PDB file of C-alpha atoms in Angstrom:
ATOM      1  CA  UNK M 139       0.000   0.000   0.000  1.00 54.00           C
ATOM      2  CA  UNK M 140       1.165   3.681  -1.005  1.00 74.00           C
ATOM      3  CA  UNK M 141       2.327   5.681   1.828  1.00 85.00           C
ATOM      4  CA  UNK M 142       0.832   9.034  -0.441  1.00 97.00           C
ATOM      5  CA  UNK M 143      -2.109   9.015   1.099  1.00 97.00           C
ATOM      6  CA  UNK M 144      -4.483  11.190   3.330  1.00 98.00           C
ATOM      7  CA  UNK M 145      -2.842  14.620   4.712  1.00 98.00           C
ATOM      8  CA  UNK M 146       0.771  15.345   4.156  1.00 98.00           C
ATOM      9  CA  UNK M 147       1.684  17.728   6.282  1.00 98.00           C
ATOM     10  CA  UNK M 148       4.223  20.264   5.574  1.00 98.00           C
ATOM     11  CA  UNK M 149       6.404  21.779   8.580  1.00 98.00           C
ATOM     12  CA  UNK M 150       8.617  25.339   8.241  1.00 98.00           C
ATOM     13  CA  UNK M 151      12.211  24.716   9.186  1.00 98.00           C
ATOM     14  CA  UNK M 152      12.759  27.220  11.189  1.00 98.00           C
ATOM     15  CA  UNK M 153      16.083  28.611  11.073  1.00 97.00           C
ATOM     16  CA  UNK M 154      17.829  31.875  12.544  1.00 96.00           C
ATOM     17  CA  UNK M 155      18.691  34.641  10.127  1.00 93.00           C
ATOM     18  CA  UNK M 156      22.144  32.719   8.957  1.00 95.00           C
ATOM     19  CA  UNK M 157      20.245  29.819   7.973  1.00 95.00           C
ATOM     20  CA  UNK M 158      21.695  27.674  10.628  1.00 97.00           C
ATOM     21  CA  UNK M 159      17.995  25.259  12.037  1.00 98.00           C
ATOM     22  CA  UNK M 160      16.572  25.490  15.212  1.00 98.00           C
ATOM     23  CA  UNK M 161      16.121  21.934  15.871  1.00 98.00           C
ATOM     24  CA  UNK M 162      14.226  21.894  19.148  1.00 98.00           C
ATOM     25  CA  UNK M 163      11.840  24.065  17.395  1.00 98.00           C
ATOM     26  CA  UNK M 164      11.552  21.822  14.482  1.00 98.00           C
ATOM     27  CA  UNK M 165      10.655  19.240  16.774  1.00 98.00           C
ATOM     28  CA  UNK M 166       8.052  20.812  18.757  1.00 98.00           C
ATOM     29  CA  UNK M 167       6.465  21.706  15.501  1.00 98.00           C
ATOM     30  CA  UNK M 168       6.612  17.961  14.118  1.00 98.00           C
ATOM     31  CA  UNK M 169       5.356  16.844  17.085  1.00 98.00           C
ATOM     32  CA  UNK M 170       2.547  18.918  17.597  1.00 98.00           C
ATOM     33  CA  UNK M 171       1.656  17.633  13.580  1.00 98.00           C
ATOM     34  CA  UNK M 172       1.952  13.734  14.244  1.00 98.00           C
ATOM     35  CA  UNK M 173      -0.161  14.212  18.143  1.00 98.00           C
ATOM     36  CA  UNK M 174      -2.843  15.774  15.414  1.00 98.00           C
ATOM     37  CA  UNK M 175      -3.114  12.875  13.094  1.00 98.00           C
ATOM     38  CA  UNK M 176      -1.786  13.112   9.682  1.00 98.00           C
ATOM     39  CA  UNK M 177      -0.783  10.735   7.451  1.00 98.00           C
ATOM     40  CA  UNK M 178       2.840  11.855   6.648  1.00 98.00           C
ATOM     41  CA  UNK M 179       5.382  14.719   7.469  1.00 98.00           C
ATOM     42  CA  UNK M 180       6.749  16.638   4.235  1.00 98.00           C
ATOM     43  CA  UNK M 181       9.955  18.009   4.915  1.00 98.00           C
ATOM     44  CA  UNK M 182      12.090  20.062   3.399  1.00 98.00           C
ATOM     45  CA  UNK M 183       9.552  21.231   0.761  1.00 95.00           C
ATOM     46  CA  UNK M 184       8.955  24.479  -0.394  1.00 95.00           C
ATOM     47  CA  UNK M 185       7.780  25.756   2.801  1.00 95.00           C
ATOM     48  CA  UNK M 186      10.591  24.385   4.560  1.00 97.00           C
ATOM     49  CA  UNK M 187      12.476  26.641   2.074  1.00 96.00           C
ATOM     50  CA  UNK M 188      14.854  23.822   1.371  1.00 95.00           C
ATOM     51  CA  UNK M 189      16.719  25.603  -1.324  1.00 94.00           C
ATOM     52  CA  UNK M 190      17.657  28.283   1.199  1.00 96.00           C
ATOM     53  CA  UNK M 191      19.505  25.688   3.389  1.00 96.00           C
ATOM     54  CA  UNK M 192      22.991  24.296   2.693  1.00 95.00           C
ATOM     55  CA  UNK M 193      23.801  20.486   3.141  1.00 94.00           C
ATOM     56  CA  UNK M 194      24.639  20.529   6.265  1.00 96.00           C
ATOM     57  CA  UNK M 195      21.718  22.059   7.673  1.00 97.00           C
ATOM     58  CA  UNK M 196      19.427  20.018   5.345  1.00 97.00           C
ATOM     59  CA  UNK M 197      20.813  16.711   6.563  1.00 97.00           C
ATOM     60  CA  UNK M 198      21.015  18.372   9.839  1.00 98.00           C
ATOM     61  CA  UNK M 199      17.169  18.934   9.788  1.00 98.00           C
ATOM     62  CA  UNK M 200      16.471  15.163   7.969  1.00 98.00           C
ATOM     63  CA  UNK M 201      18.351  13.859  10.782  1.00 98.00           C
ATOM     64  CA  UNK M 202      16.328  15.913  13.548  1.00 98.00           C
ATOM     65  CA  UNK M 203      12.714  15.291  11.723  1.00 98.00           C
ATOM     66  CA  UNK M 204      13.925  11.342  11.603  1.00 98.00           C
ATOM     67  CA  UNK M 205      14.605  10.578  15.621  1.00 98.00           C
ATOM     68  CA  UNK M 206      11.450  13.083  16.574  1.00 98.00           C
ATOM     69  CA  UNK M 207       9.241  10.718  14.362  1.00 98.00           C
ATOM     70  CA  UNK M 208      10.472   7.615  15.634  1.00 97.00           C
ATOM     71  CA  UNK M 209       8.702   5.821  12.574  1.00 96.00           C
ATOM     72  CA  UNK M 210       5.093   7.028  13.652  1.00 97.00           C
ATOM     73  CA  UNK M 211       4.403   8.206  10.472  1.00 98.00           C
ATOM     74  CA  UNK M 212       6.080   7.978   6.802  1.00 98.00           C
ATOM     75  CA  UNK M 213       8.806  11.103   6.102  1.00 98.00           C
ATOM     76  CA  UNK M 214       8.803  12.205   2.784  1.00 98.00           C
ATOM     77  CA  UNK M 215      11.606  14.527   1.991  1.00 98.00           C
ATOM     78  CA  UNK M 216      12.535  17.509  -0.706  1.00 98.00           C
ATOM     79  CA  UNK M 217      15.650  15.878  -2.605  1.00 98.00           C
ATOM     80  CA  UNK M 218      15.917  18.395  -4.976  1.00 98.00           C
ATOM     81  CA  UNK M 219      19.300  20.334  -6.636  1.00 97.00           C
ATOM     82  CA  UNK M 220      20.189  21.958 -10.258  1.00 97.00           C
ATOM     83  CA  UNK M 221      22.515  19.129 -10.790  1.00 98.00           C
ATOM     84  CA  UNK M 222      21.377  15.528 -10.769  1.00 98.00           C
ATOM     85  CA  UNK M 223      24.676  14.435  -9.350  1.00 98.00           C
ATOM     86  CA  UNK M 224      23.344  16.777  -6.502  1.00 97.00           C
ATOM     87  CA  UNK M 225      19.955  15.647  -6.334  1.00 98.00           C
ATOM     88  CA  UNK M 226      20.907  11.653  -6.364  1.00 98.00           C
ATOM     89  CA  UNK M 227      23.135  12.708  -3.454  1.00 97.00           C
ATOM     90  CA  UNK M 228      20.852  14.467  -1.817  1.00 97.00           C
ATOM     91  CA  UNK M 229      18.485  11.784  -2.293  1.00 98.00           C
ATOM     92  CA  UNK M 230      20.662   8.711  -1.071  1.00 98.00           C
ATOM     93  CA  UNK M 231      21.329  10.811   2.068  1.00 97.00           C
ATOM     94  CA  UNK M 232      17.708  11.114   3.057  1.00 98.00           C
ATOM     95  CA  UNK M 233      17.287   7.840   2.477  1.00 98.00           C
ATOM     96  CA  UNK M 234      19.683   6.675   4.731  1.00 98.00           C
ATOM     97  CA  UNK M 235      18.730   8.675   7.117  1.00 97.00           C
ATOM     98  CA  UNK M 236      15.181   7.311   7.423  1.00 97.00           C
ATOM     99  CA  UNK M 237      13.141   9.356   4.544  1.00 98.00           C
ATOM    100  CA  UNK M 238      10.370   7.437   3.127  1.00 98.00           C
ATOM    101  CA  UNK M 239       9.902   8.930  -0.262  1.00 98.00           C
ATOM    102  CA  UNK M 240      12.026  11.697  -1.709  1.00 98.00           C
ATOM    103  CA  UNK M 241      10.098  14.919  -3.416  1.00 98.00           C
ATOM    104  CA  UNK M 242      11.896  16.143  -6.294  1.00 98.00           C
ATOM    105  CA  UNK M 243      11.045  19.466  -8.350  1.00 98.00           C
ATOM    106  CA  UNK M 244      12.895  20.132 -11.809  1.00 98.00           C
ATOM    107  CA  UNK M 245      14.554  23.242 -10.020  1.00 96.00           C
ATOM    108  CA  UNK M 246      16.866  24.999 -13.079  1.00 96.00           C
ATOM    109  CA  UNK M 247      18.183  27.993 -13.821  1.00 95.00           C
ATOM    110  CA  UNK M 248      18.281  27.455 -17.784  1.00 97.00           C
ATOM    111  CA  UNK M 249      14.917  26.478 -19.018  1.00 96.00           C
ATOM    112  CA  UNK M 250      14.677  22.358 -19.123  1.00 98.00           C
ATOM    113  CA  UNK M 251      13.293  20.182 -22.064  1.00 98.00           C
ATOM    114  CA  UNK M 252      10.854  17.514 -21.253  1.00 98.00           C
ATOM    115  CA  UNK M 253      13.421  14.903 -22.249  1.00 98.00           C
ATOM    116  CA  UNK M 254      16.352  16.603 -19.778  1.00 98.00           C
ATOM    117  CA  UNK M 255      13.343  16.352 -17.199  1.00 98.00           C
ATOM    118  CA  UNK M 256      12.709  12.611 -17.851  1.00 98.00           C
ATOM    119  CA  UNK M 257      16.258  11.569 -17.163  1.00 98.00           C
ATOM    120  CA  UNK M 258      16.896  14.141 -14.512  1.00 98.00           C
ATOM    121  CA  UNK M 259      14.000  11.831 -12.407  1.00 98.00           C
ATOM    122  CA  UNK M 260      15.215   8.492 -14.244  1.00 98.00           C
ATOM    123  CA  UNK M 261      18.194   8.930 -12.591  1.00 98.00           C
ATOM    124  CA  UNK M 262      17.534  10.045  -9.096  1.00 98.00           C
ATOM    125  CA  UNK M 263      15.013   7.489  -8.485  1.00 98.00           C
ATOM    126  CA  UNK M 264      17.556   4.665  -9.987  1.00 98.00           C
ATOM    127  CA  UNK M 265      20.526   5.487  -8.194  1.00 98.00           C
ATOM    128  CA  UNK M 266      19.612   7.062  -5.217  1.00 98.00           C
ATOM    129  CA  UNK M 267      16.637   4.023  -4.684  1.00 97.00           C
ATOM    130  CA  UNK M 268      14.589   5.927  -2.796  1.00 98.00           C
ATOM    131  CA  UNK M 269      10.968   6.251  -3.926  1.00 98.00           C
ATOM    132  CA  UNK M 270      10.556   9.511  -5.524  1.00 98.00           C
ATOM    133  CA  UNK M 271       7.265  11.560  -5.850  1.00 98.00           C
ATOM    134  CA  UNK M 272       7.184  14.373  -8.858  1.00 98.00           C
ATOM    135  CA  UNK M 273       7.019  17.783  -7.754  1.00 98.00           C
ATOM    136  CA  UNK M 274       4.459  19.537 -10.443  1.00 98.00           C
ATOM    137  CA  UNK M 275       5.505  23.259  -9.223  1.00 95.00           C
ATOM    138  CA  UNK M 276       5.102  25.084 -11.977  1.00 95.00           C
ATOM    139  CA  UNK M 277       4.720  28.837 -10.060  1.00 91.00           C
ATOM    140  CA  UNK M 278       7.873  28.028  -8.575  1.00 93.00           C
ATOM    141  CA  UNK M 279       9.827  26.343 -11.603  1.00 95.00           C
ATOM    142  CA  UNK M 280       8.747  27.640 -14.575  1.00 95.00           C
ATOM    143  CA  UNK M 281       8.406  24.104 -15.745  1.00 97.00           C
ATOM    144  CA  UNK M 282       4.894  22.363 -17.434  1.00 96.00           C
ATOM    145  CA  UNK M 283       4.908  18.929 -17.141  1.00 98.00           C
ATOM    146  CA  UNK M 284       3.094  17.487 -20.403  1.00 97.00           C
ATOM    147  CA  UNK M 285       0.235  14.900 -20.114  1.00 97.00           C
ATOM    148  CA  UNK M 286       2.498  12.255 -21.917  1.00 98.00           C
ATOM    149  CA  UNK M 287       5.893  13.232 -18.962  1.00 98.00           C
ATOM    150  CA  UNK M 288       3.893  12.404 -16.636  1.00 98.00           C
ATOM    151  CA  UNK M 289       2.944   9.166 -18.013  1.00 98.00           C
ATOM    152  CA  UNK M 290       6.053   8.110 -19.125  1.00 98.00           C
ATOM    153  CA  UNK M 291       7.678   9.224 -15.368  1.00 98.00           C
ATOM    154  CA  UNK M 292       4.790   6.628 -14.187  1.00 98.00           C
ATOM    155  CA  UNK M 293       6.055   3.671 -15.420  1.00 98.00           C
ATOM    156  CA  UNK M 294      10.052   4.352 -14.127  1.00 98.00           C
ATOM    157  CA  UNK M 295      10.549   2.186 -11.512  1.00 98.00           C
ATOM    158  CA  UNK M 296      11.017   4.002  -8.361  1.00 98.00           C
ATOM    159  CA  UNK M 297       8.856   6.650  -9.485  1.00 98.00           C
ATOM    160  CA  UNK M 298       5.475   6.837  -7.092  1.00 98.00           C
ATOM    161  CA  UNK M 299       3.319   9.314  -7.031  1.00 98.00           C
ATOM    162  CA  UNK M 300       2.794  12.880  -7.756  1.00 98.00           C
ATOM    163  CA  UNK M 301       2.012  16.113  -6.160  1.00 98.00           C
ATOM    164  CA  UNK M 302       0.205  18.017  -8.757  1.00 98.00           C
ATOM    165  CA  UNK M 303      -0.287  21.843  -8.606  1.00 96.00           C
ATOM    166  CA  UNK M 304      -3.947  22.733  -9.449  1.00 95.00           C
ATOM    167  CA  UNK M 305      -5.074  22.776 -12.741  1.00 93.00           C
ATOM    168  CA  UNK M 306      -5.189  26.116 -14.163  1.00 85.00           C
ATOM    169  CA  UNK M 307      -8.530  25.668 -15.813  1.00 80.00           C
ATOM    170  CA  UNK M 308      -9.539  25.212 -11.914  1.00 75.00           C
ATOM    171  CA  UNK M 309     -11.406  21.557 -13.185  1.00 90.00           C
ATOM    172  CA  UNK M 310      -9.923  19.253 -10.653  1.00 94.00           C
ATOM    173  CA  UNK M 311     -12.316  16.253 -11.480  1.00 94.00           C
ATOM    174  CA  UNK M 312     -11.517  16.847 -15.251  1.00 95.00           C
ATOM    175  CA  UNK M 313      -7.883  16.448 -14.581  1.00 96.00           C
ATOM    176  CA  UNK M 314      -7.892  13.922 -12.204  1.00 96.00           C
ATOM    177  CA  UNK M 315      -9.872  11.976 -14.111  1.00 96.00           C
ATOM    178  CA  UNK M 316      -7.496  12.650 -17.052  1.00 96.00           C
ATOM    179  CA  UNK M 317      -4.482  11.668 -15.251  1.00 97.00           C
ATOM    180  CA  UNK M 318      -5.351   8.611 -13.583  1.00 97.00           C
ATOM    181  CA  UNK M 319      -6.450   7.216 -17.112  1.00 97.00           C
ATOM    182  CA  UNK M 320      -2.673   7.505 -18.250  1.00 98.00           C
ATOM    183  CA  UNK M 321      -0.495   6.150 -14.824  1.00 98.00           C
ATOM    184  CA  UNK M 322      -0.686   2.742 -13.305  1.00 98.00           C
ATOM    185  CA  UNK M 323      -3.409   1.912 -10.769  1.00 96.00           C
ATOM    186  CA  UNK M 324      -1.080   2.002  -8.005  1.00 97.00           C
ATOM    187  CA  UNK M 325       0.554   5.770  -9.013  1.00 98.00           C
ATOM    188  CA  UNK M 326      -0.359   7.873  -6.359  1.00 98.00           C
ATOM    189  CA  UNK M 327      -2.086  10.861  -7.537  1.00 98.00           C
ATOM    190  CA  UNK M 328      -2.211  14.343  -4.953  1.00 98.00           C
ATOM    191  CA  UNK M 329      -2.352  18.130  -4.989  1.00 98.00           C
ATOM    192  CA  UNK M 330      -1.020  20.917  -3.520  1.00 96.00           C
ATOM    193  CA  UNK M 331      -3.117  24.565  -3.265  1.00 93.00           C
ATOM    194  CA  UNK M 332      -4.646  24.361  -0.242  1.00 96.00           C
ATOM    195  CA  UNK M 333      -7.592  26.618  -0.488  1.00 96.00           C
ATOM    196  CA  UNK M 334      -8.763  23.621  -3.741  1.00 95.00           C
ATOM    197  CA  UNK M 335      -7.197  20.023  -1.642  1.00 95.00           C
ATOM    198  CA  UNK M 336     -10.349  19.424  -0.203  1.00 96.00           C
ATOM    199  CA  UNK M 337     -12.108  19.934  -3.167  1.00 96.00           C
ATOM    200  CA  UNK M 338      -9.555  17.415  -4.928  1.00 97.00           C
ATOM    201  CA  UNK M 339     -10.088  14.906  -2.039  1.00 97.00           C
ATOM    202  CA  UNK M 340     -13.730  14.981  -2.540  1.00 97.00           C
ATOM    203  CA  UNK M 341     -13.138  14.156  -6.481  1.00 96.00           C
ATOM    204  CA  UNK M 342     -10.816  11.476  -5.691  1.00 95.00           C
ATOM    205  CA  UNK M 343      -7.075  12.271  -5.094  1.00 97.00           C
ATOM    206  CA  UNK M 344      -5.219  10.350  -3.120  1.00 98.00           C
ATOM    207  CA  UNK M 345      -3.128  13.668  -1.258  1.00 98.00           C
ATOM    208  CA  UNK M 346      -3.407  16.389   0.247  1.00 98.00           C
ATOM    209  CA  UNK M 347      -0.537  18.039   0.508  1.00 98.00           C
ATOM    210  CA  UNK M 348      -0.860  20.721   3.087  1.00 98.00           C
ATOM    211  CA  UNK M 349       0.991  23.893   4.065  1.00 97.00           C
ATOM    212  CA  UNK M 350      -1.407  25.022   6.692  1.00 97.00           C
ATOM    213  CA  UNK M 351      -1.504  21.321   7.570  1.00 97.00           C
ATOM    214  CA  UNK M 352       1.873  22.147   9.361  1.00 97.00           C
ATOM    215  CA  UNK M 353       0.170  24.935  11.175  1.00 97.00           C
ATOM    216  CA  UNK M 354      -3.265  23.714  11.937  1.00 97.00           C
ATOM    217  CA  UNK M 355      -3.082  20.439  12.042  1.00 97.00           C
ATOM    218  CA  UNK M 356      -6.090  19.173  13.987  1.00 96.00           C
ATOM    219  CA  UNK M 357      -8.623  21.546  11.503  1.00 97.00           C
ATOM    220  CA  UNK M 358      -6.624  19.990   8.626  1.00 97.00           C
ATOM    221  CA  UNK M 359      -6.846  16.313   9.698  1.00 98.00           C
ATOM    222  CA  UNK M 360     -10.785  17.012  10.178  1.00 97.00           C
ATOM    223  CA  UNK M 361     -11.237  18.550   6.437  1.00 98.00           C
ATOM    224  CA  UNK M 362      -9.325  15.609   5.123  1.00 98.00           C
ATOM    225  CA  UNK M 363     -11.240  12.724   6.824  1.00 98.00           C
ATOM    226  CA  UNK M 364     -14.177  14.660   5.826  1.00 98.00           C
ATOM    227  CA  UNK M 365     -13.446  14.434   2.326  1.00 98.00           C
ATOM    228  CA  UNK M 366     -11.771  11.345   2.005  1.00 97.00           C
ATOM    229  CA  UNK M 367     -15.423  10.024   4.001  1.00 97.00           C
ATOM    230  CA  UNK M 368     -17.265  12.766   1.083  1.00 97.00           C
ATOM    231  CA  UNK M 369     -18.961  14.109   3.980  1.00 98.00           C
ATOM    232  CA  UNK M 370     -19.712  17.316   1.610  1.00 97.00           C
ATOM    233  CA  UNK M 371     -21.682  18.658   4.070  1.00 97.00           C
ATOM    234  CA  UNK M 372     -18.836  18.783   6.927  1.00 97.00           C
ATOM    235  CA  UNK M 373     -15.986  19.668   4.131  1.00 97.00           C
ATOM    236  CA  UNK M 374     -17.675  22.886   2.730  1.00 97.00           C
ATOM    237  CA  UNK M 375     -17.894  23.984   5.986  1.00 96.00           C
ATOM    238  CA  UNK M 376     -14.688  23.454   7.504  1.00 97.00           C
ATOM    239  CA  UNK M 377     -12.977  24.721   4.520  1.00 97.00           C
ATOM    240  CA  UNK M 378     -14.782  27.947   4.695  1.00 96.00           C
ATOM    241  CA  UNK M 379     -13.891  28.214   7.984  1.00 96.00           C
ATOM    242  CA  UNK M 380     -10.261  28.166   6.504  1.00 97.00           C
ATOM    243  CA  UNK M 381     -11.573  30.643   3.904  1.00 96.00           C
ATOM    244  CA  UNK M 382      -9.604  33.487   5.447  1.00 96.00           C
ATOM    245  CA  UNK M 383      -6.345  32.095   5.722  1.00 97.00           C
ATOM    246  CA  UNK M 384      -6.898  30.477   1.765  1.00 97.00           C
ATOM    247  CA  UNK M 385      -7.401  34.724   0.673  1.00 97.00           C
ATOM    248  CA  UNK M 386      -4.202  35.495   2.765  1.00 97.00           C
ATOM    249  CA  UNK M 387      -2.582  32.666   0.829  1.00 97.00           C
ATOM    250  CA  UNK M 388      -3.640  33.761  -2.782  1.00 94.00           C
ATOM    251  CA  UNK M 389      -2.625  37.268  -2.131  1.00 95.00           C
ATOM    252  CA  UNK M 390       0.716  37.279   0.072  1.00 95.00           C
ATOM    253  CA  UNK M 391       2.067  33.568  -0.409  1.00 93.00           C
ATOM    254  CA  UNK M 392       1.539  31.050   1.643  1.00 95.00           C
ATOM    255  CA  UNK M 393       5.028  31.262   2.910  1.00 96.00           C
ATOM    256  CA  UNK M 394       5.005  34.519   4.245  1.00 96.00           C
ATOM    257  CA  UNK M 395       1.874  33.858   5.505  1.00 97.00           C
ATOM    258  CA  UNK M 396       2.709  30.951   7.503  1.00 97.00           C
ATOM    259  CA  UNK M 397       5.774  32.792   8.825  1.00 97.00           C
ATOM    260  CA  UNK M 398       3.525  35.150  10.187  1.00 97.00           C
ATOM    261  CA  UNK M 399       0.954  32.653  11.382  1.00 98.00           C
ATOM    262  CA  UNK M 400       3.804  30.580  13.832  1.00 98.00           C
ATOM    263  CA  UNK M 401       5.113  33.585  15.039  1.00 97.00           C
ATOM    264  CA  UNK M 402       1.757  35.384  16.102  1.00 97.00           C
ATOM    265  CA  UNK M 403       1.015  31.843  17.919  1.00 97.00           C
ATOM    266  CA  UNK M 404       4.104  31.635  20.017  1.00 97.00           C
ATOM    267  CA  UNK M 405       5.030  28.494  17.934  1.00 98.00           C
ATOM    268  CA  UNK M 406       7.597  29.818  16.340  1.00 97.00           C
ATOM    269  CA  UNK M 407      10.252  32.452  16.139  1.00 95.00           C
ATOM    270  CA  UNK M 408      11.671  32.153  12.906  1.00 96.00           C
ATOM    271  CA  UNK M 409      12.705  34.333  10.221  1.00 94.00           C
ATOM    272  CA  UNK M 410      12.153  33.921   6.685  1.00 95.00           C
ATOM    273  CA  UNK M 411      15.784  33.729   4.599  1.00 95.00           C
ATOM    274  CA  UNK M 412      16.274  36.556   2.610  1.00 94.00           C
ATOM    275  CA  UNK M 413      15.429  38.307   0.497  1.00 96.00           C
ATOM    276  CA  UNK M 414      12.190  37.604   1.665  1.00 95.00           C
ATOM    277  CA  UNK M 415      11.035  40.595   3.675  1.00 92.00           C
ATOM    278  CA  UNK M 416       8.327  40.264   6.969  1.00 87.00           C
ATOM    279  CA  UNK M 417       5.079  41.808   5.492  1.00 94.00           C
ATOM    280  CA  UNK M 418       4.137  44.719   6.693  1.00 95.00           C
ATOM    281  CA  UNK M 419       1.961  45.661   9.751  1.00 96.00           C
ATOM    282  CA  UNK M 420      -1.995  45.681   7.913  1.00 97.00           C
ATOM    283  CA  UNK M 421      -1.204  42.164   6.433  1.00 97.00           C
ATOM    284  CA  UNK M 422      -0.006  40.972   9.821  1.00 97.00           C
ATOM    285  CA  UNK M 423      -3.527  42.788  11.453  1.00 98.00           C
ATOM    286  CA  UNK M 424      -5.233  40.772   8.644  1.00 97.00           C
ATOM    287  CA  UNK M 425      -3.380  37.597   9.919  1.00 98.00           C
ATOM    288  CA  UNK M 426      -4.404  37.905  13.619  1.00 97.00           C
ATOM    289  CA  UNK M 427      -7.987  38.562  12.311  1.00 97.00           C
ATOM    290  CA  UNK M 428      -7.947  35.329  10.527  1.00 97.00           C
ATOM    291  CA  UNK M 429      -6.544  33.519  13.390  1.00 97.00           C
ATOM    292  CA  UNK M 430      -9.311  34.548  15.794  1.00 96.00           C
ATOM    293  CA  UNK M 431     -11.936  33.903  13.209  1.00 94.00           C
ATOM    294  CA  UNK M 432     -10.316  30.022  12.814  1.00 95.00           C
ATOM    295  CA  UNK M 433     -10.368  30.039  16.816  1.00 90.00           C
ATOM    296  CA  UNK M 434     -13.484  31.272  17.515  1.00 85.00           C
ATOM    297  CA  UNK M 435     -14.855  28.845  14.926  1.00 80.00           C
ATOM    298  CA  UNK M 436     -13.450  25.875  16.254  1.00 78.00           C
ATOM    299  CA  UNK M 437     -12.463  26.577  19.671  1.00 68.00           C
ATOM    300  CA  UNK M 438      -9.220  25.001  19.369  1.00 58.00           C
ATOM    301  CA  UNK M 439      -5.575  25.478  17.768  1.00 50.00           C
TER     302      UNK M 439
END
């Protein structure tokens, strides 16, 4: 059975303004995400700003996440590099230090072809071993997967799954439909955009893969069982509950955003790398708004 399944939750790593990782921070944070029920822990994704880290403090991180989970749940982790030498190395080290799957985005510089993309995953997932999951980013790095990549990615051996950015004709049952008509049965098919994951859920993806899940985990784990169960009823109306922080997230980045979020909580005091810059004073007023509306809602986080 697939390990991409249910709520992946995606943690910050928060780090001090050299980039050096607070790990007892990191912990408390993981923790506080496995007490609440998920499925899996993403790591080092983009909210975990994982290109913003050097080795060291990626496998320092890896190594931190790994003994806090103690094998309660499955730890998927952000392998990816320019190089593929880089990424295959990146990927053999989470592996041996207790990583699950390995989530790889065609980060570049230069524009990549299809093909260059194709043997860029080819070869992490063959000589690294670690299961790899595709990393559909396309905001982040300028790359389209075609229809017929994705496919043909499907069928490498070691390749799992995929965490799809939405669609952006917005018609998630068109496109899941679409895509699970071209991979194996067993291909684990997920999204990321959380204000649309329950949505996706309800239409039959197999993932969720949550930033806010790594902030709000308990509200998260609800809207996921509730979709998963298609409890429409329940899922419309904890996702508009959420409907503030998914406007914050459209407008400002969900990065920022969740920055902002940890700190105003007390769960965090980390700083975004630069050149990110804190947003300014209104947004944050918006953010506290939110979280009182979420609290008051709920009566819990």
């Amino acid at each position: 059975m697939s390990v991409l399944t249910g709520l992946s939750a995606f943690p910050i790593t928060p780090a001090n303004e050299y980039g050096e990782v607070c790990i007892e921070n990191l912990c408390s944070l993981i923790e506080r995400i496995i007490v609440a029920g998920v499925a899996s822990i993403g790591l080092l994704g983009s909210t975990g700003t994982y290109m913003y880290l050097n080795y060291s403090e990626r496998k320092k991180a890896i190594e931190a996440a790994h003994q806090q989970i103690k094998g309660r749940v499955p730890l998927i982790v952000g392998v990816s590099a320019l190089r593929t030498d880089d990424a295959v190395k990146f990927a053999q080290e989470a592996k041996s230090l207790g990583a699950s799957i390995g989530l790889l985005a065609p980060v570049s510089y230069t524009a990549l072809t299809q093909d260059e993309v194709f043997e860029h995953y080819a070869s992490v997932a063959k000589y690294s071993q670690l299961p790899i999951c595709i990393y559909d980013n396309p905001g982040t790095t300028h790359f389209n997967f075609s229809d017929a990549l994705i496919a043909r990615l499907s069928r490498v051996s070691g390749i799992v799954g995929i965490k799809n950015a939405l669609p952006a004709d917005s018609n998630l049952e068109q496109h899941i439909l679409k895509q699970r008509a071209s991979v194996p049965a067993e291909f684990s098919c997920g999204y990321s955009g959380d204000w649309k994951c329950s949505e996706a859920l309800l239409k039959g993806a197999d993932v969720w893969y949550s930033v806010l899940g790594g902030v709000f985990p308990e509200l998260c784990v609800s809207l996921t069982r509730a979709s998963e169960r298609k409890d429409i009823e329940l899922a419309h109306k904890l996702n508009g509950i959420l409907q503030p922080v998914w406007s914050l997230f459209q407008r400002h980045g969900s990065l920022r955003v969740v920055y902002e979020i940890l700190n105003q909580l007390s769960l965090s005091d980390a700083v975004l790398p630069r050149p990110f810059l804190p947003l300014d004073k209104s947004i944050s007023a918006e953010i506290a708004a939110a979280i009182r509306a979420i609290s008051g809602a709920t009566g819990r986080e």
